Amino acid sequence: MREETGHCFYAMELIEGETLAERVHRAGPLGVRATIDVAQQVTAALIAAEKRGLIHRDLKPANLMLVSADGETFADRNDEKLIVKIIDFGLAKALNAPVDPMLLTREGFVGTPAFASPEQFEYSALDVRADIYSLGVTLWFALTGKTPFAGRSAEEIHRAQQLNALPIEQLKAAHVPHRLRSLLESMLAVEPAARPGTHDLAARLRSCRTQFSGVRRTRVALAAAFIVILGVTAFFILRSVRIDPAAGSASNLDPLEKSIAVLPFENLSRDPDNAFLAEGVQADILTKLAKITDFKVISRTSVMQYRGKQDLRQIGRALGVSHVVEGTVRRSDGKVHVNAQLVDARTGTGVWAEEYDRDLNEVFAIEADLAQSIANRLRAKVSARENLAMQERPTSDLVAFDLYTRANNLLLSMAASSTRKADLLQVVDLLNQALARDPSFFLAYSQLASAHDQLYFFGFDHTPARLALADAALRATSRLRPTAGETHLARARHLYWGYLDYDGALAELKVACQSLPSDPQIFGLMGFIQARQGRWQESTANLERAVDLDPRNVDMLRQLAFTYDVLRCYDDEKAAFDRALAVDPNNVETQVARALVDPISKADTQPLHRLNDSIRITNEKEEALVVPEALDHYSVAHAKTEKQAPRRDRHVARPRPNFFKKLVVGLMKLQKHQPAKSSRKGDRNAQASGRIRAK
């Protein structure tokens, strides 16, 4: 770079060759080997640039020149003597330079939107992980000829990065090996901290090359031995009749379809109070496994319904998993005995089992060891970050852990409880006791913030004092582990329940799901918020994901059904309500909602009238029930429409308790498919109703 006659300029090497973009457009996507070769050389360049405090900011196929070692263009060669040169370093930026939006190009944006990292759209401080994201998109393009996120503008592309899942099916169609697919997913993480660093990236690329080379050698060996295999085919056929190929072999699973449910562990201790230890062991193993991106792990809400000995194959089918974990815990004289077994739910065959006899204070080490063993047995791809998360101890105090487990169990069971306020207050008390014993108990603080937020949002204590308690618990959570997924989830709940800050909550949830990929609360809360914003398609997709991870959660199924109703997907709506009723057949509110589908979709009011009459017969004090009261409002409307005077008069003449007019109006607007205007008002009315109750 030089200055002459008052003008600054820089000169770059003239490279004769073909860019990666030109190569793909001319001859189609690269093979896996060539793509890995490109990735390794670019990574080496990024490491060198990072040492000098530089980042490129515009890595893309058009800025990678491909030439062979002897000077021929890569377009004319098909050997391994490939040299990649990064061009257009004119946009490079010093890592420690301050962000100055006034100096950025093209309306404040530096780079090429289709290949830029999410943080580049936000004018955030950048480091080498922005280049790693761009390299990930470039490699995706090299393998498929497409970019993972498309859009007609920079804003559309950025929105897709934030909201859409990676189209992994594109990589599958290109026959990209799983290890390389997994690496690309981590390189394209929305949160920079979730992406690999340069040295980690280099190591993982070496692993990908080793795997691919091994696969190629194996294919050659198989081809050479084909004639020999033909000669002994009969032997192998007879042998295969006697051996179940699915039993005990994790290698038969597609790694992307690994799924597991950790069932409640049985308490074998004489003291029934020790049941909480068994539940705590199960919960912690489930939590650790749920942090592995390579797994689908069913939520504890759904698995807790399967206590005791049952048909494991039937459980596997009901929960949609390939494997289940079951176990026992016995506590005696300062010792703990833990037995765990991994079972293939498709065949009912035991895959692996382990027993531990250790001092009670080693129970957390046992949980970490069990989670690691299960992951290894199923050949899960566990990142360094995920491995560290599995080794973390929730607390060093067993009594605090017992109190936390009791509080957690209450939170799981209170969804539609009539004693919800009392339960939440008990949760707060239990968690405060746990924190008095261990002031560094991070998970207890995150749950305490949630309990205070629920007391505030649902109107049980809608006061500034309660909100301040939630603020304090969240500050403690953030102080202990500011970047943890649980912290981001707690912030999201607080922003939503405490302040109705939808956009802020969604931003926190997008970060949380990077480290908590199997937590249905994240996707469920996303769905709830997006529904209130009128973003029904996105809401439905997230709720479907939540139900996939928590298939027996009645509240989640009901919310999914309501989104189907707004989208007029009535068959899907009925199916969701039917699934909810299969879990809780006596839930009157769900029965009412299910009965309303036909009047709305078919103008058939008979199911509604039949259910209404049955509720009156079975509930003599129906005037105290809110749900039959709401049903009356619909019934009056239908009775007027049908001109059924006797039925209409009976409904209108009934004395009814206070019913919130604005809430009913909101529901009516929602029924008329005006969701965007009624949604936020519905939240405010719910809070208003809480203030009325508080007074």
XYZ file of C-alpha atoms in Angstrom:
695
model
C 0.000 0.000 0.000
C 1.464 3.358 -1.014
C 0.726 7.056 -1.315
C 1.792 9.117 -4.313
C 0.900 12.684 -5.249
C -1.554 12.822 -2.372
C -3.421 9.672 -3.403
C -3.458 6.384 -1.477
C -3.599 3.105 -3.350
C -2.787 -0.539 -2.906
C -1.495 -3.077 -5.416
C -2.272 -6.774 -5.395
C -0.822 -9.800 -7.117
C -2.195 -10.631 -10.557
C -3.353 -14.223 -10.414
C -4.112 -16.179 -13.556
C -6.787 -18.720 -12.841
C -10.453 -19.336 -12.201
C -12.478 -18.305 -9.173
C -14.406 -20.877 -7.201
C -17.625 -19.141 -8.273
C -16.686 -19.439 -11.950
C -15.713 -23.090 -11.498
C -19.037 -24.022 -9.878
C -21.107 -22.082 -12.413
C -19.203 -23.674 -15.303
C -18.816 -27.300 -14.193
C -21.113 -27.768 -11.210
C -20.380 -28.322 -7.498
C -17.024 -29.586 -6.262
C -16.526 -33.022 -4.806
C -16.046 -33.561 -1.081
C -12.262 -34.062 -1.318
C -11.695 -30.875 -3.321
C -13.977 -28.892 -1.011
C -12.089 -30.049 2.083
C -8.829 -29.111 0.341
C -10.152 -25.605 -0.334
C -11.350 -25.300 3.266
C -8.009 -26.360 4.742
C -6.035 -23.839 2.714
C -8.408 -20.965 3.461
C -8.347 -21.877 7.163
C -4.537 -21.751 7.130
C -4.781 -18.272 5.606
C -7.276 -17.170 8.279
C -4.918 -18.395 11.010
C -2.092 -16.350 9.478
C -4.310 -13.267 9.152
C -5.556 -13.645 12.721
C -1.961 -13.642 14.007
C -1.514 -10.263 12.305
C -4.754 -8.938 13.739
C -6.679 -8.948 10.457
C -10.024 -10.243 9.226
C -11.126 -10.356 5.578
C -14.867 -9.504 5.910
C -15.747 -10.576 2.346
C -14.841 -14.237 1.960
C -16.882 -15.703 -0.888
C -16.416 -17.981 -3.926
C -15.640 -15.004 -6.167
C -12.689 -14.114 -3.921
C -11.055 -17.556 -4.005
C -8.786 -18.227 -6.992
C -8.102 -21.862 -7.900
C -4.828 -22.744 -9.612
C -2.729 -25.894 -9.739
C 0.787 -26.152 -8.387
C 2.322 -26.111 -11.877
C 0.506 -22.978 -12.960
C -2.387 -24.559 -14.836
C -5.855 -23.478 -13.868
C -7.836 -25.772 -11.662
C -10.437 -25.931 -14.401
C -8.013 -27.992 -16.495
C -6.813 -30.359 -13.807
C -8.319 -33.033 -11.608
C -5.427 -33.898 -9.311
C -4.670 -32.952 -5.732
C -2.040 -30.269 -6.552
C -4.522 -27.491 -5.864
C -3.563 -24.025 -4.651
C -6.183 -21.617 -3.328
C -5.449 -17.902 -3.185
C -7.632 -15.404 -1.345
C -8.045 -12.157 -3.266
C -9.622 -8.753 -2.566
C -7.989 -8.182 0.809
C -8.755 -4.491 0.333
C -11.709 -4.876 2.700
C -9.564 -6.409 5.434
C -9.920 -4.779 8.830
C -7.789 -4.683 11.958
C -9.355 -6.742 14.734
C -8.821 -4.061 17.364
C -10.111 -1.178 15.239
C -13.258 0.503 16.599
C -16.548 0.048 14.787
C -17.374 3.229 12.865
C -20.591 2.910 10.840
C -19.788 6.185 9.047
C -16.784 4.541 7.402
C -18.589 1.433 6.180
C -19.346 1.061 2.514
C -22.613 0.761 0.628
C -25.090 2.246 3.072
C -23.127 1.024 6.062
C -22.597 -2.593 5.000
C -19.272 -4.263 4.229
C -19.251 -7.572 2.404
C -21.569 -9.608 0.207
C -24.940 -10.228 1.922
C -25.375 -13.829 0.757
C -22.019 -14.767 2.347
C -21.859 -12.309 5.263
C -22.168 -13.294 8.917
C -25.220 -12.194 10.961
C -23.113 -9.783 13.016
C -21.998 -7.944 9.872
C -25.614 -6.895 9.272
C -25.775 -5.477 12.799
C -22.580 -3.385 12.687
C -21.264 -5.348 15.664
C -17.597 -5.698 16.544
C -16.158 -8.462 14.361
C -13.513 -11.109 14.851
C -12.260 -14.054 12.830
C -15.496 -15.972 13.484
C -17.233 -13.665 11.010
C -14.826 -14.963 8.356
C -15.457 -18.531 9.544
C -19.195 -18.028 8.957
C -18.489 -16.696 5.444
C -16.203 -19.653 4.776
C -19.021 -21.977 5.865
C -21.397 -20.412 3.327
C -18.667 -20.610 0.671
C -18.110 -24.321 1.313
C -21.881 -24.890 1.229
C -21.956 -23.207 -2.184
C -18.990 -25.286 -3.381
C -20.771 -28.526 -2.427
C -24.307 -27.675 -3.594
C -24.123 -24.720 -5.965
C -26.476 -22.856 -3.591
C -26.253 -20.642 -0.531
C -28.168 -21.784 2.567
C -30.108 -18.531 2.950
C -31.526 -16.625 -0.005
C -33.349 -13.328 -0.232
C -34.128 -10.441 -2.533
C -32.444 -7.972 -0.191
C -29.862 -7.873 2.575
C -32.686 -7.556 5.095
C -34.396 -10.717 3.834
C -31.141 -12.670 3.973
C -30.416 -11.482 7.510
C -33.947 -12.362 8.600
C -33.557 -15.850 7.129
C -30.270 -16.312 9.008
C -31.983 -15.440 12.264
C -35.213 -17.368 11.816
C -34.810 -20.246 9.360
C -33.259 -23.639 9.939
C -30.355 -24.679 7.751
C -31.598 -26.654 4.694
C -29.554 -29.748 5.577
C -31.385 -31.723 2.893
C -29.267 -29.862 0.305
C -26.102 -31.362 1.814
C -27.687 -34.808 2.045
C -28.641 -34.633 -1.626
C -25.003 -33.816 -2.424
C -23.889 -36.898 -0.412
C -21.846 -34.803 2.009
C -20.547 -37.014 4.864
C -22.093 -36.453 8.272
C -18.888 -35.202 9.883
C -18.527 -32.443 7.292
C -22.251 -31.610 7.545
C -21.895 -31.254 11.300
C -18.883 -28.983 10.876
C -20.748 -26.744 8.426
C -23.654 -26.466 10.867
C -21.315 -25.254 13.609
C -19.566 -22.799 11.253
C -22.983 -21.328 10.380
C -24.152 -20.871 13.971
C -25.954 -17.543 14.411
C -24.076 -16.794 17.630
C -20.333 -16.219 16.960
C -19.349 -17.906 20.231
C -20.936 -21.155 19.009
C -18.671 -21.307 15.936
C -15.312 -23.084 16.026
C -12.130 -21.044 16.284
C -9.514 -21.232 13.552
C -7.392 -23.935 15.194
C -10.437 -26.022 16.135
C -11.664 -25.637 12.557
C -8.323 -26.831 11.189
C -8.401 -29.903 13.447
C -11.955 -30.785 12.472
C -11.154 -30.418 8.780
C -8.269 -32.865 9.207
C -10.744 -35.255 10.817
C -13.144 -34.809 7.882
C -10.358 -35.555 5.404
C -9.369 -38.678 7.355
C -12.967 -39.913 7.408
C -13.438 -39.280 3.690
C -10.136 -40.933 2.775
C -11.063 -43.926 4.918
C -14.416 -44.234 3.180
C -12.742 -44.149 -0.250
C -10.200 -46.819 0.727
C -12.995 -48.955 2.122
C -14.933 -48.699 -1.133
C -11.883 -49.742 -3.150
C -11.266 -52.705 -0.864
C -14.894 -53.765 -1.114
C -14.788 -53.598 -4.883
C -11.620 -55.721 -4.981
C -13.170 -58.317 -2.710
C -16.499 -58.454 -4.534
C -15.830 -61.756 -6.297
C -14.766 -63.428 -3.043
C -17.900 -62.179 -1.296
C -20.072 -63.648 -4.039
C -18.547 -67.045 -3.318
C -19.648 -67.033 0.330
C -22.960 -65.166 0.024
C -24.969 -68.187 1.128
C -23.012 -68.371 4.366
C -23.757 -64.770 5.239
C -27.428 -65.125 4.331
C -27.817 -68.080 6.671
C -25.907 -66.265 9.386
C -28.048 -63.157 9.048
C -31.159 -65.208 9.768
C -29.828 -65.938 13.251
C -28.651 -62.403 14.078
C -30.883 -59.346 14.560
C -28.969 -56.628 12.700
C -30.764 -53.836 14.561
C -30.069 -55.156 18.045
C -27.262 -53.511 19.958
C -25.739 -51.623 17.054
C -25.764 -47.858 17.016
C -24.090 -47.878 13.623
C -27.416 -48.869 12.042
C -28.811 -45.455 12.949
C -28.604 -42.422 10.730
C -26.688 -40.087 13.059
C -29.066 -37.234 12.260
C -32.018 -39.344 13.415
C -30.661 -40.403 16.814
C -33.376 -39.877 19.367
C -33.626 -40.826 23.013
C -35.929 -40.643 26.023
C -34.548 -40.832 29.570
C -37.343 -42.460 31.580
C -37.880 -41.835 35.317
C -35.374 -43.760 37.431
C -36.881 -46.076 40.047
C -36.149 -45.342 43.704
C -35.054 -48.547 45.468
C -34.295 -46.845 48.791
C -36.395 -47.678 51.825
C -36.953 -44.019 52.612
C -39.502 -42.581 50.148
C -37.925 -39.126 50.586
C -34.980 -40.446 48.604
C -37.229 -40.545 45.539
C -36.070 -36.997 44.809
C -32.501 -38.261 44.464
C -33.619 -40.732 41.785
C -35.558 -37.986 40.011
C -32.591 -35.640 40.239
C -30.250 -38.220 38.704
C -32.650 -38.805 35.811
C -33.211 -35.073 35.281
C -29.506 -34.244 35.229
C -28.662 -37.044 32.763
C -31.503 -35.871 30.502
C -30.330 -32.249 30.747
C -26.761 -33.180 29.814
C -27.823 -35.268 26.806
C -30.200 -32.526 25.652
C -27.227 -30.217 25.098
C -25.846 -32.468 22.342
C -26.901 -31.183 18.936
C -26.557 -34.664 17.417
C -29.386 -35.977 19.622
C -33.118 -35.488 19.743
C -33.943 -35.762 23.461
C -37.544 -35.936 24.678
C -38.526 -33.420 27.346
C -38.895 -34.451 30.972
C -42.515 -33.253 30.909
C -43.395 -36.085 28.518
C -41.197 -38.854 29.938
C -42.362 -38.366 33.549
C -45.694 -39.911 32.557
C -43.978 -43.285 32.099
C -43.123 -44.307 35.639
C -42.868 -48.013 36.417
C -42.355 -51.018 34.175
C -44.052 -50.708 30.796
C -43.580 -51.900 27.243
C -40.484 -50.012 26.112
C -41.291 -50.532 22.443
C -44.688 -48.953 22.955
C -43.092 -46.031 24.806
C -40.607 -45.577 21.981
C -43.413 -45.414 19.429
C -45.458 -43.001 21.547
C -42.527 -40.639 22.048
C -41.058 -41.073 18.566
C -37.598 -42.221 19.687
C -35.212 -45.002 18.727
C -33.701 -45.539 22.202
C -34.745 -45.217 25.835
C -32.737 -45.112 29.050
C -34.107 -46.637 32.241
C -32.493 -47.110 35.618
C -32.654 -47.458 39.382
C -31.135 -45.526 42.292
C -30.587 -46.784 45.841
C -29.190 -44.640 48.649
C -27.876 -46.246 51.830
C -25.358 -45.345 54.553
C -23.678 -42.536 52.652
C -23.430 -44.625 49.495
C -25.353 -44.532 46.237
C -25.955 -47.426 43.851
C -27.002 -46.446 40.319
C -27.951 -48.884 37.586
C -28.678 -47.638 34.055
C -29.582 -49.448 30.852
C -29.800 -48.246 27.256
C -32.497 -50.065 25.272
C -33.241 -50.095 21.554
C -36.921 -49.134 21.616
C -37.509 -50.581 18.156
C -36.672 -54.121 19.257
C -36.791 -53.961 23.058
C -33.197 -55.232 23.103
C -30.683 -54.033 25.678
C -27.772 -52.207 24.033
C -25.648 -51.273 27.034
C -25.821 -51.299 30.840
C -23.676 -49.948 33.667
C -23.673 -50.089 37.476
C -22.044 -47.736 39.966
C -21.406 -48.149 43.698
C -19.836 -44.971 45.024
C -19.910 -42.453 47.830
C -22.995 -40.260 47.774
C -20.950 -37.125 47.101
C -19.865 -38.651 43.769
C -23.409 -38.778 42.370
C -22.791 -35.843 40.004
C -19.701 -37.550 38.593
C -21.844 -40.654 38.004
C -24.400 -38.590 36.078
C -21.705 -37.069 33.859
C -20.143 -40.482 33.243
C -23.503 -42.015 32.325
C -24.333 -39.207 29.896
C -20.906 -39.525 28.274
C -21.207 -43.320 28.006
C -24.648 -43.092 26.382
C -23.392 -40.516 23.886
C -20.385 -42.694 23.060
C -22.503 -45.827 22.697
C -24.773 -44.097 20.186
C -21.742 -42.576 18.450
C -22.968 -39.043 18.920
C -20.877 -36.217 17.558
C -20.057 -34.230 20.690
C -18.329 -30.867 20.326
C -15.765 -29.619 22.814
C -18.318 -27.139 24.150
C -20.953 -29.846 24.563
C -18.459 -32.122 26.278
C -17.618 -29.410 28.808
C -21.330 -28.816 29.415
C -21.828 -32.517 30.212
C -19.090 -32.377 32.850
C -20.582 -29.404 34.706
C -21.949 -30.067 38.193
C -25.224 -28.325 39.014
C -24.110 -27.771 42.636
C -21.765 -29.185 45.234
C -24.504 -29.380 47.887
C -26.742 -32.474 47.803
C -29.377 -30.906 50.046
C -29.573 -27.877 47.756
C -29.888 -30.253 44.797
C -32.750 -32.078 46.536
C -34.575 -28.775 47.162
C -34.028 -27.736 43.552
C -35.380 -31.072 42.279
C -38.530 -30.687 44.393
C -39.060 -27.189 42.983
C -38.454 -28.403 39.446
C -41.027 -31.177 39.840
C -43.619 -28.629 40.965
C -42.903 -26.452 37.931
C -43.400 -29.454 35.652
C -46.757 -30.431 37.129
C -48.460 -27.078 37.623
C -49.305 -26.111 34.020
C -53.090 -26.151 34.405
C -53.273 -26.635 38.165
C -55.969 -24.874 40.154
C -53.359 -24.348 42.890
C -50.854 -22.687 40.577
C -50.310 -19.618 42.766
C -49.647 -21.716 45.860
C -47.372 -24.015 43.871
C -45.355 -21.095 42.500
C -44.944 -19.610 45.967
C -43.741 -23.003 47.200
C -41.279 -23.160 44.300
C -39.900 -19.757 45.315
C -39.505 -20.937 48.909
C -37.724 -24.179 47.922
C -35.351 -22.375 45.575
C -34.534 -19.715 48.158
C -33.675 -22.505 50.611
C -31.417 -24.111 47.998
C -29.679 -20.796 47.314
C -29.172 -20.167 51.019
C -27.119 -23.373 51.073
C -25.327 -22.717 47.762
C -25.336 -19.054 46.639
C -23.573 -20.072 43.394
C -26.333 -22.499 42.313
C -26.828 -21.125 38.800
C -29.793 -23.288 37.734
C -31.675 -22.439 40.931
C -31.383 -18.724 40.164
C -32.637 -19.196 36.594
C -35.691 -21.123 37.822
C -36.278 -18.579 40.605
C -36.426 -15.786 38.025
C -38.956 -17.845 36.050
C -41.149 -18.453 39.115
C -41.239 -14.736 39.994
C -41.997 -13.855 36.366
C -44.922 -16.293 36.277
C -46.375 -14.902 39.506
C -46.202 -11.456 37.902
C -47.404 -12.286 34.384
C -50.331 -14.519 35.318
C -51.672 -11.934 37.747
C -51.071 -13.725 41.045
C -48.823 -10.870 42.210
C -48.705 -8.271 39.459
C -46.744 -5.725 41.468
C -43.489 -3.806 40.966
C -42.081 -5.625 43.988
C -42.557 -9.047 42.361
C -41.021 -7.832 39.101
C -38.049 -6.486 41.059
C -37.526 -9.940 42.594
C -37.450 -11.437 39.104
C -34.962 -8.744 38.037
C -32.688 -9.599 40.969
C -32.759 -13.346 40.285
C -31.977 -12.739 36.619
C -29.039 -10.477 37.506
C -27.620 -13.272 39.661
C -28.112 -15.753 36.812
C -26.293 -13.454 34.389
C -23.488 -12.806 36.857
C -22.785 -16.509 37.382
C -22.915 -17.651 33.737
C -23.602 -14.768 31.348
C -23.344 -16.770 28.100
C -25.110 -19.998 29.132
C -28.155 -21.106 27.173
C -30.187 -21.222 30.394
C -29.309 -17.569 31.017
C -30.559 -16.525 27.591
C -33.751 -18.545 28.146
C -34.299 -16.867 31.528
C -33.786 -13.445 29.923
C -36.284 -14.301 27.193
C -38.932 -15.313 29.728
C -38.304 -12.153 31.719
C -38.537 -9.875 28.691
C -41.784 -11.552 27.620
C -43.531 -12.169 30.941
C -42.228 -9.049 32.642
C -42.220 -6.445 29.883
C -44.030 -7.886 26.835
C -40.839 -7.224 24.856
C -41.472 -9.673 22.029
C -38.493 -8.802 19.834
C -36.060 -8.792 22.736
C -37.320 -12.161 23.939
C -37.045 -13.704 20.467
C -33.469 -12.464 20.120
C -32.525 -14.176 23.395
C -34.270 -17.397 22.363
C -32.330 -17.557 19.104
C -29.114 -17.518 21.117
C -30.422 -20.002 23.697
C -31.267 -22.669 21.127
C -27.633 -22.795 19.998
C -26.605 -24.482 23.268
C -29.984 -26.009 24.233
C -31.010 -27.666 20.936
C -33.491 -30.095 22.515
C -35.244 -27.732 24.931
C -38.910 -27.504 23.880
C -39.439 -24.475 26.124
C -37.357 -22.408 23.712
C -39.317 -23.383 20.612
C -42.627 -23.247 22.471
C -41.988 -19.733 23.741
C -40.914 -18.677 20.253
C -44.207 -20.025 18.950
C -46.255 -18.265 21.638
C -44.589 -14.916 20.960
C -44.778 -15.186 17.175
C -48.488 -16.007 17.463
C -48.983 -12.796 19.413
C -47.154 -10.931 16.660
C -49.395 -12.452 13.999
C -46.483 -14.432 12.491
C -48.528 -17.599 12.252
C -46.442 -19.673 9.840
C -43.294 -19.199 11.938
C -45.274 -19.785 15.115
C -46.621 -23.068 13.768
C -43.165 -24.297 12.722
C -41.698 -23.609 16.159
C -44.643 -25.136 17.998
C -44.397 -28.248 15.833
C -40.727 -28.508 16.815
C -41.660 -28.063 20.487
C -44.298 -30.808 20.262
C -41.778 -33.087 18.548
C -39.529 -32.716 21.614
C -42.390 -32.733 24.143
C -45.116 -34.867 22.512
C -47.286 -35.283 25.630
C -47.406 -31.648 26.709
C -51.101 -30.744 26.681
C -50.540 -26.972 26.787
C -48.176 -27.136 23.827
C -50.564 -29.314 21.814
C -53.445 -26.945 22.522
C -51.444 -23.902 21.454
C -50.426 -25.700 18.264
C -54.086 -26.484 17.588
C -55.002 -22.806 17.987
C -52.393 -21.774 15.408
C -53.760 -24.379 13.007
C -57.196 -22.814 13.538
C -55.976 -19.373 12.506
C -54.360 -20.891 9.414
C -57.637 -22.774 8.759
C -55.859 -26.129 8.858
C -58.844 -27.710 10.546
C -57.858 -31.362 10.134
C -54.489 -30.617 11.737
C -56.268 -28.669 14.469
C -58.542 -31.599 15.309
C -55.588 -34.001 15.296
C -53.690 -31.785 17.760
C -56.690 -31.541 20.088
C -57.190 -35.315 19.844
C -53.558 -35.867 20.858
C -54.065 -33.574 23.841
C -57.222 -35.444 24.858
C -55.394 -38.770 24.559
C -53.042 -37.497 27.289
C -55.714 -35.790 29.427
C -59.166 -37.041 28.354
C -61.010 -35.238 31.178
C -59.738 -31.756 30.385
C -62.950 -29.768 29.893
C -61.200 -26.817 28.271
C -59.688 -29.062 25.607
C -63.035 -30.801 25.069
C -64.678 -27.421 24.492
C -61.983 -26.263 22.085
C -62.242 -29.524 20.149
C -66.025 -29.209 19.941
C -65.716 -25.707 18.499
C -63.776 -26.868 15.436
C -66.793 -28.181 13.517
C -68.982 -25.088 14.104
C -66.143 -22.938 12.798
C -65.022 -25.110 9.889
C -68.321 -26.707 8.813
C -71.022 -24.505 10.373
C -72.121 -27.653 12.222
C -73.174 -26.655 15.751
C -74.415 -30.056 16.928
C -71.119 -31.216 18.518
C -71.029 -27.914 20.381
C -74.532 -28.314 21.767
C -73.928 -31.937 22.768
C -70.801 -31.038 24.691
C -72.432 -28.014 26.283
C -75.327 -30.134 27.536
C -72.997 -32.863 28.818
C -71.005 -30.302 30.810
C -74.192 -29.016 32.433
C -75.227 -32.534 33.366
C -71.859 -33.430 34.917
C -71.121 -30.026 36.522
C -73.999 -28.757 38.650
C -71.968 -25.698 39.676
C -71.040 -24.717 36.162
C -71.497 -21.023 36.972
C -68.118 -21.225 38.732
C -66.351 -22.614 35.680
C -64.789 -20.168 33.252
C -64.629 -22.603 30.336
C -68.351 -23.490 30.251
C -68.969 -19.749 30.678
C -66.908 -19.038 27.572
C -68.757 -21.822 25.817
C -72.034 -20.082 26.643
C -70.948 -16.997 24.727
C -70.351 -19.109 21.638
C -73.599 -20.980 22.260
C -75.603 -17.761 22.502
C -74.152 -16.601 19.204
C -74.973 -19.902 17.524
C -78.439 -20.002 19.083
C -79.166 -16.551 17.684
C -77.913 -17.623 14.279
C -80.062 -20.746 14.356
C -83.083 -18.784 15.634
C -83.607 -21.355 18.386
C -85.591 -19.253 20.836
C -85.860 -21.797 23.690
C -82.136 -22.543 23.613
C -81.315 -18.836 23.260
C -83.569 -17.828 26.138
C -82.097 -20.517 28.375
C -78.578 -19.223 27.790
C -79.401 -15.533 28.119
C -81.481 -16.055 31.261
C -78.650 -17.852 33.096
C -76.919 -15.713 35.703
C -73.208 -15.623 34.858
C -70.200 -14.332 36.768
C -68.000 -11.490 35.560
C -66.487 -12.214 32.196
C -63.893 -9.857 30.786
C -65.467 -8.080 27.851
C -62.195 -7.060 26.203
C -60.899 -10.603 26.366
C -64.071 -11.891 24.691
C -63.788 -9.195 22.015
C -60.190 -10.253 21.435
C -61.260 -13.868 21.043
C -63.997 -12.845 18.612
C -61.491 -10.900 16.519
C -59.168 -13.857 16.574
C -62.027 -16.063 15.398
C -62.601 -13.651 12.518
C -58.926 -14.110 11.596
C -57.737 -10.697 12.790
C -54.876 -12.036 14.915
C -52.390 -9.214 14.581
C -54.654 -6.638 16.241
C -55.956 -8.847 19.004
C -52.804 -10.636 20.109
C -50.885 -8.074 22.148
C -54.150 -6.755 23.542
C -54.911 -10.279 24.722
C -51.676 -10.354 26.717
C -52.439 -6.984 28.252
C -55.949 -8.088 29.150
C -54.560 -11.208 30.807
C -52.312 -8.999 32.914
C -55.188 -6.609 33.568
C -57.287 -9.495 34.849
C -54.441 -10.354 37.194
C -54.383 -6.822 38.594
C -58.123 -6.994 39.195
C -57.702 -10.266 41.105
C -54.808 -8.792 43.081
C -56.988 -5.874 44.188
